[in-house]
Amino acid sequence: QLPDNQYEKREFDPRSSYNSLSFMDYSTPVSEPVEKYFTVRHRLKKKDPNAKISEAIKPIVYYLDNGTPEPIRSALMEGASWWNQAFEAAGYKNAFQVKLLPDDADPMDCRYNVINWVHRSTRGWSYGASVTDPRTGEIIKGHVTLGSLRVRQDYLIAQGLLSPFENGQKLDLDKDPMLKMALARLRQLAAHEIGHTLGLMHNYSASANNRASVMDYPHPLIKLDSKGEIDLSDAYDVGIGEWDKASITFGYQDFPKGTDEKLALNKILSDARSKGLLFLTDQDARSAGSVSPTAHLWDGGKGPVEELDNLLKIREKALKNFGEKTIRTGVPMAFLEDALVPIYNLHRYQVEAVVKLIGSMDYQYKVRGDEQFSTKSVSKETQQKALETALKCLSADFLTLPENVISMIPPRPAGYMSSRELFKKRTGLAFDPLAAAESTADFPLQFLFNPERASRMVEYEARNNGLGLEEMMNQVIFRTFKVSKNQGLNRKVQFQTDQIVLTHLMALSTNENANYQVRAVCGKVLKDLKTYLEETKKTVKESDYQAHLDYALDRMKNPSSAKVAVHKELPPGAPIGCGEED
């Protein structure tokens, strides 16, 4: 049955974080826009619109899949219920409720907003979707789908961090720190997906405001305690964020008659901005060439650079502890690789955030007449600090796995399939530490040598003395090709990283998506590098070093042949449960 005509549409505001419904109204006067935009939201009205706090005429009720097992059920119920905090901030009493789905209810029934617990055999996303009236933007049904593999992936990350099985035995549930972290993440995930079904977009700048929104993608906040041990007690935040309260107030506030709604709504957003709360979403964060210095997926901490330094220390500690006690007695030793992947790549999303500071420009969704700035340059000093920190992740010492870890991982035994969650290999069944280092070195270089970023660096250097492209490239070369080479596996890792840098440099030099000056700068840097390699070759005696230099010089004869896709890719690695449609 179609809804009645009593729903009151609310005009869309790009600063609000709501999804929009749009349609073309060809009866519009020529002087006005023909495309109309409205906010997507549930219907919610106060019993007493004049009261500061009032019950709702009809509360918004979400029903949790009654097949969800404990302790997951309680975690999801709690996380979902956080939204009532936001509705209370908007002046409602008990207007958002969470209940178990009745036995006789069909989750596909449009009368029920549902949170489904779904099993899959492979990696998959969680979703927050809606059935929406295309005439008004009214949400008829919120439909959340949570994949059950998610909690196991989070548990595995914590297991790799803590290596907790000193005695090889399973831990009691009430004493299991991995389970506590995984359940804390599930609470946040339930709130996140329900937020989408309330009409909200992602807010990838919330991490810059001390975890101000559950609509961000949160990396676990990991610390070292006073004894130098890894501490997961504050891995995920508890409760709804300050930005979420502001956005729900914008979308669902029921104003008394006679209120200038447009003025009142603008004040809600203005008050949020005065508190320093930021909002940027998917288009600002997902691209490798994205321009924002604040909008990042899976970043955390007080700042991108500071948190990367923290995670590098956490990673070092976790790898030092890594070994037999990472898995339980009776588990094949090959399964150490499963736990190693997220620990070896623990820094991946934070280094992405750090690299994106380079060639970035701060901006907001300003509309004419508000108090926000439109654009603001990012200082050269900030970009330089980001570059120096990111380059730590290209050092051979950082990329080379300890011998004791490598020697503990045998090929997968018969009866157990490999999976996309493991490192890609060039060595057949044997564990491949060089391929692991290859993919991890390649990852930040994809962002650093992105043609959009490079084109902006040329522009910003000219306009406001930003970090120059040639300056950046020379620093990368100084920290790779020009560092002294160690011995053993460390040496081979460094040779490999040099070649990966060369691949990205040559590929960018012929990339038609980069502007002419970018390609000109790349040509000059390649020419200078060629001269350096030729001079170095005259003094090098080690045959492996000579082979490395000869190969690099031979490759430089044909830059157009460089394809960055030849490098081994990282395993998916992201905490599963979130994707582009999330």
mmCIF file of C-alpha atoms in Angstrom, residues 219-516:
data_model
loop_
_atom_site.group_PDB
_atom_site.id
_atom_site.type_symbol
_atom_site.label_atom_id
_atom_site.label_comp_id
_atom_site.label_asym_id
_atom_site.label_seq_id
_atom_site.Cartn_x
_atom_site.Cartn_y
_atom_site.Cartn_z
ATOM 1 C CA HIS A 219 40.423 1.496 12.079
ATOM 2 C CA PRO A 220 40.948 -0.035 15.533
ATOM 3 C CA LEU A 221 42.698 2.419 17.845
ATOM 4 C CA ILE A 222 45.653 0.386 19.131
ATOM 5 C CA LYS A 223 48.009 1.550 21.858
ATOM 6 C CA LEU A 224 51.090 0.449 23.753
ATOM 7 C CA ASP A 225 50.507 0.489 27.507
ATOM 8 C CA SER A 226 52.974 1.622 30.179
ATOM 9 C CA LYS A 227 54.693 -1.794 29.972
ATOM 10 C CA GLY A 228 55.065 -1.582 26.203
ATOM 11 C CA GLU A 229 52.376 -4.211 25.582
ATOM 12 C CA ILE A 230 49.651 -3.926 22.940
ATOM 13 C CA ASP A 231 46.387 -2.562 24.362
ATOM 14 C CA LEU A 232 43.052 -3.027 22.533
ATOM 15 C CA SER A 233 40.799 -1.742 25.307
ATOM 16 C CA ASP A 234 39.889 1.421 23.359
ATOM 17 C CA ALA A 235 39.949 -0.129 19.883
ATOM 18 C CA TYR A 236 36.455 1.103 19.003
ATOM 19 C CA ASP A 237 34.390 3.958 20.333
ATOM 20 C CA VAL A 238 31.173 3.496 22.304
ATOM 21 C CA GLY A 239 28.009 5.408 21.479
ATOM 22 C CA ILE A 240 26.818 7.753 18.809
ATOM 23 C CA GLY A 241 29.016 10.645 17.660
ATOM 24 C CA GLU A 242 28.579 14.395 17.886
ATOM 25 C CA TRP A 243 28.228 14.728 14.120
ATOM 26 C CA ASP A 244 25.557 12.006 14.107
ATOM 27 C CA LYS A 245 23.530 13.958 16.675
ATOM 28 C CA ALA A 246 23.743 17.086 14.549
ATOM 29 C CA SER A 247 22.778 15.278 11.353
ATOM 30 C CA ILE A 248 19.805 13.484 12.925
ATOM 31 C CA THR A 249 18.627 16.813 14.357
ATOM 32 C CA PHE A 250 18.852 18.304 10.860
ATOM 33 C CA GLY A 251 16.903 15.455 9.277
ATOM 34 C CA TYR A 252 14.296 14.691 11.910
ATOM 35 C CA GLN A 253 13.693 17.804 14.020
ATOM 36 C CA ASP A 254 9.958 18.561 14.126
ATOM 37 C CA PHE A 255 9.608 22.334 14.352
ATOM 38 C CA PRO A 256 6.687 24.197 15.958
ATOM 39 C CA LYS A 257 4.283 25.956 13.608
ATOM 40 C CA GLY A 258 5.491 29.375 12.529
ATOM 41 C CA THR A 259 9.178 28.382 12.552
ATOM 42 C CA ASP A 260 11.282 29.498 9.585
ATOM 43 C CA GLU A 261 12.415 25.949 8.804
ATOM 44 C CA LYS A 262 15.144 26.912 6.349
ATOM 45 C CA LEU A 263 16.682 29.310 8.852
ATOM 46 C CA ALA A 264 16.395 26.764 11.699
ATOM 47 C CA LEU A 265 17.988 23.996 9.646
ATOM 48 C CA ASN A 266 20.833 26.259 8.605
ATOM 49 C CA LYS A 267 21.463 27.086 12.266
ATOM 50 C CA ILE A 268 21.773 23.368 13.117
ATOM 51 C CA LEU A 269 24.533 23.005 10.523
ATOM 52 C CA SER A 270 26.140 26.313 11.484
ATOM 53 C CA ASP A 271 26.288 25.246 15.139
ATOM 54 C CA ALA A 272 27.921 21.963 14.124
ATOM 55 C CA ARG A 273 30.555 23.822 12.095
ATOM 56 C CA SER A 274 31.233 26.187 14.995
ATOM 57 C CA LYS A 275 32.220 23.099 17.010
ATOM 58 C CA GLY A 276 34.718 22.191 14.279
ATOM 59 C CA LEU A 277 32.726 19.190 13.028
ATOM 60 C CA LEU A 278 33.582 18.198 9.454
ATOM 61 C CA PHE A 279 31.762 16.277 6.742
ATOM 62 C CA LEU A 280 33.162 14.821 3.516
ATOM 63 C CA THR A 281 32.023 11.587 1.924
ATOM 64 C CA ASP A 282 32.804 8.861 -0.642
ATOM 65 C CA GLN A 283 33.687 11.007 -3.633
ATOM 66 C CA ASP A 284 36.258 12.784 -1.469
ATOM 67 C CA ALA A 285 37.986 9.700 -0.066
ATOM 68 C CA ARG A 286 37.897 6.644 -2.308
ATOM 69 C CA SER A 287 40.065 7.649 -5.267
ATOM 70 C CA ALA A 288 43.830 7.062 -5.195
ATOM 71 C CA GLY A 289 44.147 10.642 -6.410
ATOM 72 C CA SER A 290 41.661 12.173 -3.968
ATOM 73 C CA VAL A 291 42.447 15.710 -2.919
ATOM 74 C CA SER A 292 41.171 16.052 0.666
ATOM 75 C CA PRO A 293 43.688 15.950 3.565
ATOM 76 C CA THR A 294 40.990 14.836 6.044
ATOM 77 C CA ALA A 295 38.696 12.379 4.229
ATOM 78 C CA HIS A 296 40.225 8.894 4.439
ATOM 79 C CA LEU A 297 38.927 5.338 4.786
ATOM 80 C CA TRP A 298 40.106 3.407 7.861
ATOM 81 C CA ASP A 299 42.411 6.069 9.271
ATOM 82 C CA GLY A 300 42.446 7.023 12.937
ATOM 83 C CA GLY A 301 44.308 8.658 15.796
ATOM 84 C CA LYS A 302 44.968 12.313 16.513
ATOM 85 C CA GLY A 303 46.446 12.948 13.076
ATOM 86 C CA PRO A 304 47.518 10.942 9.982
ATOM 87 C CA VAL A 305 51.282 11.289 10.506
ATOM 88 C CA GLU A 306 51.221 10.779 14.267
ATOM 89 C CA GLU A 307 49.021 7.695 13.978
ATOM 90 C CA LEU A 308 51.222 6.158 11.278
ATOM 91 C CA ASP A 309 54.223 6.497 13.587
ATOM 92 C CA ASN A 310 52.155 4.820 16.314
ATOM 93 C CA LEU A 311 51.083 1.950 14.049
ATOM 94 C CA LEU A 312 54.659 1.351 12.921
ATOM 95 C CA LYS A 313 55.592 0.780 16.566
ATOM 96 C CA ILE A 314 52.567 -1.486 17.086
ATOM 97 C CA ARG A 315 53.452 -3.462 13.963
ATOM 98 C CA GLU A 316 57.060 -3.898 15.114
ATOM 99 C CA LYS A 317 55.863 -5.143 18.505
ATOM 100 C CA ALA A 318 53.324 -7.547 16.988
ATOM 101 C CA LEU A 319 55.885 -9.021 14.560
ATOM 102 C CA LYS A 320 58.367 -9.450 17.408
ATOM 103 C CA ASN A 321 55.766 -11.462 19.348
ATOM 104 C CA PHE A 322 54.554 -13.376 16.290
ATOM 105 C CA GLY A 323 55.122 -17.139 16.373
ATOM 106 C CA GLU A 324 53.664 -20.406 17.573
ATOM 107 C CA LYS A 325 51.631 -18.705 20.282
ATOM 108 C CA THR A 326 49.728 -16.809 17.576
ATOM 109 C CA ILE A 327 47.704 -19.983 16.867
ATOM 110 C CA ARG A 328 46.219 -22.707 19.054
ATOM 111 C CA THR A 329 47.644 -26.191 19.526
ATOM 112 C CA GLY A 330 46.554 -28.525 16.728
ATOM 113 C CA VAL A 331 46.199 -25.796 14.096
ATOM 114 C CA PRO A 332 48.406 -26.282 10.983
ATOM 115 C CA MET A 333 51.482 -24.051 11.137
ATOM 116 C CA ALA A 334 50.684 -22.830 7.619
ATOM 117 C CA PHE A 335 47.736 -20.963 9.143
ATOM 118 C CA LEU A 336 50.204 -18.530 10.671
ATOM 119 C CA GLU A 337 50.103 -16.798 7.297
ATOM 120 C CA ASP A 338 46.407 -15.974 7.775
ATOM 121 C CA ALA A 339 47.193 -14.037 10.949
ATOM 122 C CA LEU A 340 50.377 -12.529 9.490
ATOM 123 C CA VAL A 341 48.682 -10.767 6.564
ATOM 124 C CA PRO A 342 46.786 -8.089 8.551
ATOM 125 C CA ILE A 343 49.747 -7.537 10.901
ATOM 126 C CA TYR A 344 52.387 -7.137 8.204
ATOM 127 C CA ASN A 345 50.029 -4.708 6.453
ATOM 128 C CA LEU A 346 48.714 -3.079 9.634
ATOM 129 C CA HIS A 347 49.837 0.348 8.430
ATOM 130 C CA ARG A 348 48.287 0.179 4.965
ATOM 131 C CA TYR A 349 45.309 2.513 5.470
ATOM 132 C CA GLN A 350 47.207 4.966 7.629
ATOM 133 C CA VAL A 351 50.027 5.287 5.110
ATOM 134 C CA GLU A 352 47.362 5.908 2.471
ATOM 135 C CA ALA A 353 46.010 8.778 4.587
ATOM 136 C CA VAL A 354 49.532 10.158 5.056
ATOM 137 C CA VAL A 355 50.409 10.033 1.354
ATOM 138 C CA LYS A 356 47.140 11.772 0.524
ATOM 139 C CA LEU A 357 48.357 14.803 2.476
ATOM 140 C CA ILE A 358 50.863 15.303 -0.346
ATOM 141 C CA GLY A 359 49.398 17.343 -3.181
ATOM 142 C CA SER A 360 46.230 17.881 -1.134
ATOM 143 C CA MET A 361 43.905 20.851 -0.746
ATOM 144 C CA ASP A 362 41.560 21.402 2.182
ATOM 145 C CA TYR A 363 37.967 22.262 1.236
ATOM 146 C CA GLN A 364 34.378 22.065 2.450
ATOM 147 C CA TYR A 365 30.894 21.827 0.955
ATOM 148 C CA LYS A 366 30.389 25.564 1.203
ATOM 149 C CA VAL A 367 27.214 27.238 -0.005
ATOM 150 C CA ARG A 368 26.965 30.950 -0.638
ATOM 151 C CA GLY A 369 26.254 32.847 2.541
ATOM 152 C CA ASP A 370 27.567 30.353 5.109
ATOM 153 C CA GLU A 371 30.628 30.831 7.305
ATOM 154 C CA GLN A 372 32.766 28.034 5.842
ATOM 155 C CA PHE A 373 35.854 28.506 3.684
ATOM 156 C CA SER A 374 35.834 27.102 0.144
ATOM 157 C CA THR A 375 39.437 25.969 -0.279
ATOM 158 C CA LYS A 376 42.636 26.246 1.710
ATOM 159 C CA SER A 377 46.178 25.226 0.785
ATOM 160 C CA VAL A 378 48.077 22.611 2.789
ATOM 161 C CA SER A 379 51.510 23.856 3.844
ATOM 162 C CA LYS A 380 54.686 22.541 2.306
ATOM 163 C CA GLU A 381 55.914 21.690 5.809
ATOM 164 C CA THR A 382 52.907 19.426 6.407
ATOM 165 C CA GLN A 383 53.416 17.689 3.066
ATOM 166 C CA GLN A 384 57.137 17.257 3.689
ATOM 167 C CA LYS A 385 56.545 15.688 7.087
ATOM 168 C CA ALA A 386 54.003 13.339 5.526
ATOM 169 C CA LEU A 387 56.467 12.309 2.814
ATOM 170 C CA GLU A 388 59.256 11.625 5.294
ATOM 171 C CA THR A 389 56.971 9.458 7.416
ATOM 172 C CA ALA A 390 55.538 7.571 4.443
ATOM 173 C CA LEU A 391 59.020 6.783 3.128
ATOM 174 C CA LYS A 392 59.723 4.795 6.291
ATOM 175 C CA CYS A 393 57.366 2.202 4.820
ATOM 176 C CA LEU A 394 59.642 1.731 1.798
ATOM 177 C CA SER A 395 62.798 0.874 3.733
ATOM 178 C CA ALA A 396 64.165 -2.645 3.370
ATOM 179 C CA ASP A 397 64.350 -2.999 7.145
ATOM 180 C CA PHE A 398 60.613 -2.319 7.353
ATOM 181 C CA LEU A 399 59.657 -4.604 4.465
ATOM 182 C CA THR A 400 61.874 -7.605 5.266
ATOM 183 C CA LEU A 401 60.152 -10.187 7.426
ATOM 184 C CA PRO A 402 62.167 -11.734 10.294
ATOM 185 C CA GLU A 403 63.784 -15.067 9.446
ATOM 186 C CA ASN A 404 62.092 -16.822 12.363
ATOM 187 C CA VAL A 405 58.656 -15.874 10.971
ATOM 188 C CA ILE A 406 59.472 -16.954 7.411
ATOM 189 C CA SER A 407 60.884 -20.313 8.482
ATOM 190 C CA MET A 408 57.791 -21.159 10.547
ATOM 191 C CA ILE A 409 55.337 -21.028 7.620
ATOM 192 C CA PRO A 410 55.237 -24.227 5.515
ATOM 193 C CA PRO A 411 53.091 -24.766 2.416
ATOM 194 C CA ARG A 412 49.371 -25.260 2.984
ATOM 195 C CA PRO A 413 48.759 -28.934 3.889
ATOM 196 C CA ALA A 414 46.597 -31.194 1.764
ATOM 197 C CA GLY A 415 42.902 -30.754 2.464
ATOM 198 C CA TYR A 416 43.136 -27.000 3.030
ATOM 199 C CA MET A 417 42.557 -24.620 0.157
ATOM 200 C CA SER A 418 44.471 -21.413 -0.335
ATOM 201 C CA SER A 419 42.455 -18.186 -0.469
ATOM 202 C CA ARG A 420 42.559 -14.622 -1.687
ATOM 203 C CA GLU A 421 43.165 -13.543 1.930
ATOM 204 C CA LEU A 422 46.794 -14.726 1.706
ATOM 205 C CA PHE A 423 49.855 -13.140 0.122
ATOM 206 C CA LYS A 424 50.229 -13.596 -3.623
ATOM 207 C CA LYS A 425 53.234 -15.803 -4.465
ATOM 208 C CA ARG A 426 55.828 -16.318 -7.190
ATOM 209 C CA THR A 427 57.321 -19.372 -5.471
ATOM 210 C CA GLY A 428 54.697 -22.055 -5.958
ATOM 211 C CA LEU A 429 53.459 -23.537 -2.705
ATOM 212 C CA ALA A 430 56.281 -22.022 -0.628
ATOM 213 C CA PHE A 431 55.734 -18.843 1.352
ATOM 214 C CA ASP A 432 57.114 -15.876 -0.609
ATOM 215 C CA PRO A 433 58.518 -13.044 1.571
ATOM 216 C CA LEU A 434 59.687 -11.130 -1.495
ATOM 217 C CA ALA A 435 56.197 -11.051 -2.996
ATOM 218 C CA ALA A 436 54.795 -9.883 0.348
ATOM 219 C CA ALA A 437 57.342 -7.051 0.393
ATOM 220 C CA GLU A 438 56.596 -6.275 -3.264
ATOM 221 C CA SER A 439 52.889 -5.735 -2.712
ATOM 222 C CA THR A 440 53.431 -3.725 0.470
ATOM 223 C CA ALA A 441 56.010 -1.432 -1.171
ATOM 224 C CA ASP A 442 53.837 -0.991 -4.241
ATOM 225 C CA PHE A 443 50.802 0.126 -2.223
ATOM 226 C CA PRO A 444 51.881 3.637 -1.096
ATOM 227 C CA LEU A 445 53.587 4.259 -4.442
ATOM 228 C CA GLN A 446 50.216 3.845 -6.188
ATOM 229 C CA PHE A 447 49.033 6.936 -4.329
ATOM 230 C CA LEU A 448 52.300 8.865 -4.439
ATOM 231 C CA PHE A 449 52.689 8.538 -8.214
ATOM 232 C CA ASN A 450 49.015 8.975 -9.036
ATOM 233 C CA PRO A 451 48.686 11.248 -12.122
ATOM 234 C CA GLU A 452 46.004 13.428 -10.512
ATOM 235 C CA ARG A 453 48.155 13.982 -7.426
ATOM 236 C CA ALA A 454 51.227 14.684 -9.547
ATOM 237 C CA SER A 455 49.319 17.198 -11.688
ATOM 238 C CA ARG A 456 48.153 19.034 -8.568
ATOM 239 C CA MET A 457 51.679 19.108 -7.142
ATOM 240 C CA VAL A 458 52.905 20.932 -10.255
ATOM 241 C CA GLU A 459 50.039 23.417 -9.937
ATOM 242 C CA TYR A 460 50.293 23.967 -6.178
ATOM 243 C CA GLU A 461 54.051 24.458 -6.284
ATOM 244 C CA ALA A 462 53.505 27.245 -8.801
ATOM 245 C CA ARG A 463 50.535 28.829 -6.986
ATOM 246 C CA ASN A 464 51.393 28.630 -3.292
ATOM 247 C CA ASN A 465 54.861 27.097 -2.908
ATOM 248 C CA GLY A 466 53.595 23.584 -2.235
ATOM 249 C CA LEU A 467 55.847 20.544 -2.235
ATOM 250 C CA GLY A 468 57.185 20.187 -5.766
ATOM 251 C CA LEU A 469 56.844 17.024 -7.851
ATOM 252 C CA GLU A 470 60.553 16.831 -8.736
ATOM 253 C CA GLU A 471 61.435 17.437 -5.102
ATOM 254 C CA MET A 472 59.189 14.599 -4.004
ATOM 255 C CA MET A 473 60.517 12.174 -6.623
ATOM 256 C CA ASN A 474 64.135 12.922 -5.783
ATOM 257 C CA GLN A 475 63.455 12.159 -2.123
ATOM 258 C CA VAL A 476 61.881 8.822 -3.071
ATOM 259 C CA ILE A 477 64.908 7.947 -5.184
ATOM 260 C CA PHE A 478 67.288 9.042 -2.427
ATOM 261 C CA ARG A 479 65.538 6.690 0.020
ATOM 262 C CA THR A 480 65.494 3.741 -2.401
ATOM 263 C CA PHE A 481 68.055 3.644 -5.228
ATOM 264 C CA LYS A 482 70.618 5.714 -3.319
ATOM 265 C CA VAL A 483 70.556 4.009 0.078
ATOM 266 C CA SER A 484 73.384 1.660 0.967
ATOM 267 C CA LYS A 485 72.522 -1.962 0.266
ATOM 268 C CA ASN A 486 72.637 -4.490 3.070
ATOM 269 C CA GLN A 487 73.136 -8.237 2.715
ATOM 270 C CA GLY A 488 70.891 -11.271 2.639
ATOM 271 C CA LEU A 489 67.159 -11.040 2.031
ATOM 272 C CA ASN A 490 67.171 -7.392 3.078
ATOM 273 C CA ARG A 491 69.378 -6.631 0.064
ATOM 274 C CA LYS A 492 67.040 -8.404 -2.370
ATOM 275 C CA VAL A 493 64.047 -6.573 -0.918
ATOM 276 C CA GLN A 494 65.815 -3.251 -1.502
ATOM 277 C CA PHE A 495 66.665 -4.159 -5.117
ATOM 278 C CA GLN A 496 63.018 -5.094 -5.644
ATOM 279 C CA THR A 497 61.735 -1.819 -4.144
ATOM 280 C CA ASP A 498 64.076 0.138 -6.425
ATOM 281 C CA GLN A 499 62.561 -1.569 -9.454
ATOM 282 C CA ILE A 500 59.013 -0.899 -8.228
ATOM 283 C CA VAL A 501 59.824 2.805 -7.871
ATOM 284 C CA LEU A 502 61.226 2.765 -11.415
ATOM 285 C CA THR A 503 58.040 1.146 -12.705
ATOM 286 C CA HIS A 504 55.881 3.905 -11.221
ATOM 287 C CA LEU A 505 58.207 6.652 -12.415
ATOM 288 C CA MET A 506 58.273 5.367 -16.008
ATOM 289 C CA ALA A 507 54.535 4.676 -16.061
ATOM 290 C CA LEU A 508 53.783 8.222 -14.914
ATOM 291 C CA SER A 509 56.176 9.663 -17.512
ATOM 292 C CA THR A 510 53.955 8.285 -20.303
ATOM 293 C CA ASN A 511 50.555 8.560 -18.598
ATOM 294 C CA GLU A 512 48.286 10.736 -20.714
ATOM 295 C CA ASN A 513 46.105 11.445 -17.684
ATOM 296 C CA ALA A 514 48.995 13.490 -16.256
ATOM 297 C CA ASN A 515 49.596 16.997 -17.560
ATOM 298 C CA TYR A 516 52.523 17.864 -19.786
#
